[in-house]
Structures are given as C-alpha cells and as structure tokens.
mmCIF file of C-alpha atoms in Angstrom:
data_model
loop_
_atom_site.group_PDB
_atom_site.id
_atom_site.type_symbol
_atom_site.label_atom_id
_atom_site.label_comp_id
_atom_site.label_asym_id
_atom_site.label_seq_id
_atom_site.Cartn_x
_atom_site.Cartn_y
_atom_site.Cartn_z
ATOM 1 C CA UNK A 509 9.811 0.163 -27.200
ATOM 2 C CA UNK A 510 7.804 2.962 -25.955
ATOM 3 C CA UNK A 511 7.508 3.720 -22.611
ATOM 4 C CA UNK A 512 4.129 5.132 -20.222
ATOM 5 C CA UNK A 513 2.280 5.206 -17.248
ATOM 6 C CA UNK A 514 -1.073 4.378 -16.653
ATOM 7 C CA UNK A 515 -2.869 6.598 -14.027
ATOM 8 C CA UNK A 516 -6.264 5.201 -12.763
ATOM 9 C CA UNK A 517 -7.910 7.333 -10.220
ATOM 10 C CA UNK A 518 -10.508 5.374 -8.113
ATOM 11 C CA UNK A 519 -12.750 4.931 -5.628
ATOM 12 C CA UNK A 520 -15.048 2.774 -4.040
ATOM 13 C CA UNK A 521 -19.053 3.015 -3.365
ATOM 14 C CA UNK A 522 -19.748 4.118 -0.270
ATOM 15 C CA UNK A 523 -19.386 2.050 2.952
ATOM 16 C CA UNK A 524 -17.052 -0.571 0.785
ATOM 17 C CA UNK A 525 -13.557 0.251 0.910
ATOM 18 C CA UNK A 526 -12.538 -2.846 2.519
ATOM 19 C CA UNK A 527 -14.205 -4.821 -0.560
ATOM 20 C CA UNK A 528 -12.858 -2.571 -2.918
ATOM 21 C CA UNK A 529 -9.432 -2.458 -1.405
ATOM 22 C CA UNK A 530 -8.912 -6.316 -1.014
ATOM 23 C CA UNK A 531 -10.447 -6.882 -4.492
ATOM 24 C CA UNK A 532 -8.097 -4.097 -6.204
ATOM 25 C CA UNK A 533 -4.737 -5.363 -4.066
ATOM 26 C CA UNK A 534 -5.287 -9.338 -4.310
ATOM 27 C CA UNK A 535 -7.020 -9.422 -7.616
ATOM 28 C CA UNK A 536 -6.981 -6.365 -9.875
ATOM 29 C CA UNK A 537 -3.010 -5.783 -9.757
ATOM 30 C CA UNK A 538 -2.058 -9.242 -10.978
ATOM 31 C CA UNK A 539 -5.012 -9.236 -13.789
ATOM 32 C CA UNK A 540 -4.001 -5.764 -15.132
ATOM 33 C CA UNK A 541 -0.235 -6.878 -14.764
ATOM 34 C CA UNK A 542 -0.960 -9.775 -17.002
ATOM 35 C CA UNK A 543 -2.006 -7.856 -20.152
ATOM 36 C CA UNK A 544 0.265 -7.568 -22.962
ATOM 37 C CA UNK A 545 1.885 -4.565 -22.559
ATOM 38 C CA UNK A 546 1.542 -4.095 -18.695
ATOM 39 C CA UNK A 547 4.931 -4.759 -16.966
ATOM 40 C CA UNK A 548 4.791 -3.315 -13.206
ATOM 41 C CA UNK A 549 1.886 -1.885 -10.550
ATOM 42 C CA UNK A 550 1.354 0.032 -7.492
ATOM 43 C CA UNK A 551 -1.351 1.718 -5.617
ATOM 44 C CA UNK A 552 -1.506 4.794 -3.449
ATOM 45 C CA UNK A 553 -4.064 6.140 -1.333
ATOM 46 C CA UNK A 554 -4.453 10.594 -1.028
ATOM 47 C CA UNK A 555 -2.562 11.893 1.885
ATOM 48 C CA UNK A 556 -3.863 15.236 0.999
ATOM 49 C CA UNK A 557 -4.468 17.634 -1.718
ATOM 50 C CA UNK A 558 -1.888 20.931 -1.786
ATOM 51 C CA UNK A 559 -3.533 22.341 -4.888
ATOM 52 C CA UNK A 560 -7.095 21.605 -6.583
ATOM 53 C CA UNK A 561 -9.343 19.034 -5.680
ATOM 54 C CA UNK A 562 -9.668 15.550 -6.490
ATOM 55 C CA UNK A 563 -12.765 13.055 -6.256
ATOM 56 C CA UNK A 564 -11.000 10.319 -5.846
ATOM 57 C CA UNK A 565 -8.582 8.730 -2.745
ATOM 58 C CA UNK A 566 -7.302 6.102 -4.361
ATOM 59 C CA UNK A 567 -4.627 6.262 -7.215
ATOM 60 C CA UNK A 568 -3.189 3.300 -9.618
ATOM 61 C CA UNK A 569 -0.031 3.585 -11.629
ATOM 62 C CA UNK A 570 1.001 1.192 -14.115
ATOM 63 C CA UNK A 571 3.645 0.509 -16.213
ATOM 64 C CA UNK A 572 3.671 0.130 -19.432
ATOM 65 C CA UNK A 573 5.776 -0.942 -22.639
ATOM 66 C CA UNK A 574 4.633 -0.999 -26.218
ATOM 67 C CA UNK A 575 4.831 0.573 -29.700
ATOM 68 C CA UNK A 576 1.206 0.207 -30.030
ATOM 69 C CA UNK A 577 -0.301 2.179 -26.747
ATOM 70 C CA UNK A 578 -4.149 2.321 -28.194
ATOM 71 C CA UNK A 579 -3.916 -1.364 -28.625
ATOM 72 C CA UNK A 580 -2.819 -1.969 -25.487
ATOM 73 C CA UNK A 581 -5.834 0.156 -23.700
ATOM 74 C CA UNK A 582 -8.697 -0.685 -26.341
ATOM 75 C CA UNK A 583 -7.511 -4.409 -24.981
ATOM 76 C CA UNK A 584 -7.377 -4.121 -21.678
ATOM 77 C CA UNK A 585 -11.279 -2.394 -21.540
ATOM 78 C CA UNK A 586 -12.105 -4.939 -24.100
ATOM 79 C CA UNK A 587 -11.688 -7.750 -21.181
ATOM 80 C CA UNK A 588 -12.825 -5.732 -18.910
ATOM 81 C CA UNK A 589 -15.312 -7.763 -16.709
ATOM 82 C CA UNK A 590 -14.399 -11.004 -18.422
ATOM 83 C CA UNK A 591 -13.079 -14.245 -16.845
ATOM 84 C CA UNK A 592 -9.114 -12.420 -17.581
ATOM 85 C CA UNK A 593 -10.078 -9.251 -15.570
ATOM 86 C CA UNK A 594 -13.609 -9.632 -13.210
ATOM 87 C CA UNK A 595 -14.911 -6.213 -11.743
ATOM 88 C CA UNK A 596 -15.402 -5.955 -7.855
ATOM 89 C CA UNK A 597 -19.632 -4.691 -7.162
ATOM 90 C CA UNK A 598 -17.800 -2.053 -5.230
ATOM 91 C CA UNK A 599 -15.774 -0.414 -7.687
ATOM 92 C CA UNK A 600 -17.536 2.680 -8.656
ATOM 93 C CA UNK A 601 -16.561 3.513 -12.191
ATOM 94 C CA UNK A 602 -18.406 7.054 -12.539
ATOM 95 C CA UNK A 603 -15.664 8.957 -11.056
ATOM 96 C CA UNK A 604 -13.087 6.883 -12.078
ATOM 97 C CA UNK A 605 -10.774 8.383 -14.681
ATOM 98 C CA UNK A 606 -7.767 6.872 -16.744
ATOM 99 C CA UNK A 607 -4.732 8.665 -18.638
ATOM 100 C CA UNK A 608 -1.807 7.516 -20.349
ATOM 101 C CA UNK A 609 1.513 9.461 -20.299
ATOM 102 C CA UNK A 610 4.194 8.662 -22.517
ATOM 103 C CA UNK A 611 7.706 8.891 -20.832
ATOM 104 C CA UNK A 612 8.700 12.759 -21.645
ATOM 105 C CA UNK A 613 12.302 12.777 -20.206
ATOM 106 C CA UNK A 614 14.722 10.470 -18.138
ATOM 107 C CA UNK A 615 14.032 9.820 -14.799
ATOM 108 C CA UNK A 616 15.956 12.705 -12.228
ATOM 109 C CA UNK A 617 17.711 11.637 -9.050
ATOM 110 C CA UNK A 618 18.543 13.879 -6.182
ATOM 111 C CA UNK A 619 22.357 15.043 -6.231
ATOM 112 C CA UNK A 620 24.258 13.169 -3.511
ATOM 113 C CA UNK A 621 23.718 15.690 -0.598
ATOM 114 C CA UNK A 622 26.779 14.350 1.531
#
C-alpha cells in the first residue's frame, strides 16, 4: 500500500475563525478521516513564516493509504458538501490549496544526543 500526505492550506472568511475553527476541529477531521483511504489527521495553525509568504494560517495534514491516490481525492471532492462531508459558510475555499505527497523516504529520527 502506498503511502501520502494530504496538505490542505486554509483559512477562514474574515471575522469567523471561531466558526471555522470549531467546524474544522469537531466536524471536518472525523468526516475527512472517514473516507476510504484516509487513516490519521491533525491541524496546525502558522507560527511564522522564515522564508516566502503564505496566504493562509491554518494548515491540515492527512494521512493517507492507498494504491489508487486519484481515486481517493476525486472521492473525497466528489462528497464534498454532501450529508458524508457538510462545508462550514466560513470556510473560504479561494485561497485554499490541496497537494498530495507520496512518501519519498523513511521517516529520520534524531541520533540519541546523550
């Protein structure tokens, strides 16, 4: 089984975070999460930026395992705002942006340092 992660950069309409945010936590996770193919999900909100710019402060990552990736996406936007996955009014999709990575190499710990 193949292995990737989903990367969903986000963001909110203005003055709506708190919708957004309690929508995307306590809803969106456990929809996505339910899809075939989805196994795991976390979100992060920017710190900062070190290098470029970025429209967006708030950053999904999913994991996911299949040997048919397109499947798995064309699926998951073709429930999109259905009963199985319902959109929050203050999720702003025009900046949004989604990738797919396929795992590239192992994860790499840190030595021991003791």
């Amino acid at each position: 089984m193949r292995r990737f992660k989903m990367l969903v950069f986000s963001e909110p309409f203005e003055g709506q975070d708190e919708e957004f945010n309690a929508w995307y936590t306590n809803q969106h996770l456990d929809d996505l999460v339910a899809l075939p193919g989805f196994t795991s999900a976390q979100r992060f909100k920017l710190h900062s930026v070190s290098m470029g710019t970025t429209l967006n402060k708030y950053l999904a990552i999913y994991d996911v395992e299949t040997d048919d990736p397109e499947g798995v996406i064309e699926h998951m936007f073709a429930v999109r705002d259905t009963e199985a996955m319902p959109m929050s009014p203050a999720f702003n999709i025009d900046p949004t942006s989604v990738m797919l990575y396929e795992e590239a190499t192992g994860v790499v710990l840190a030595k021991d340092k003791a």
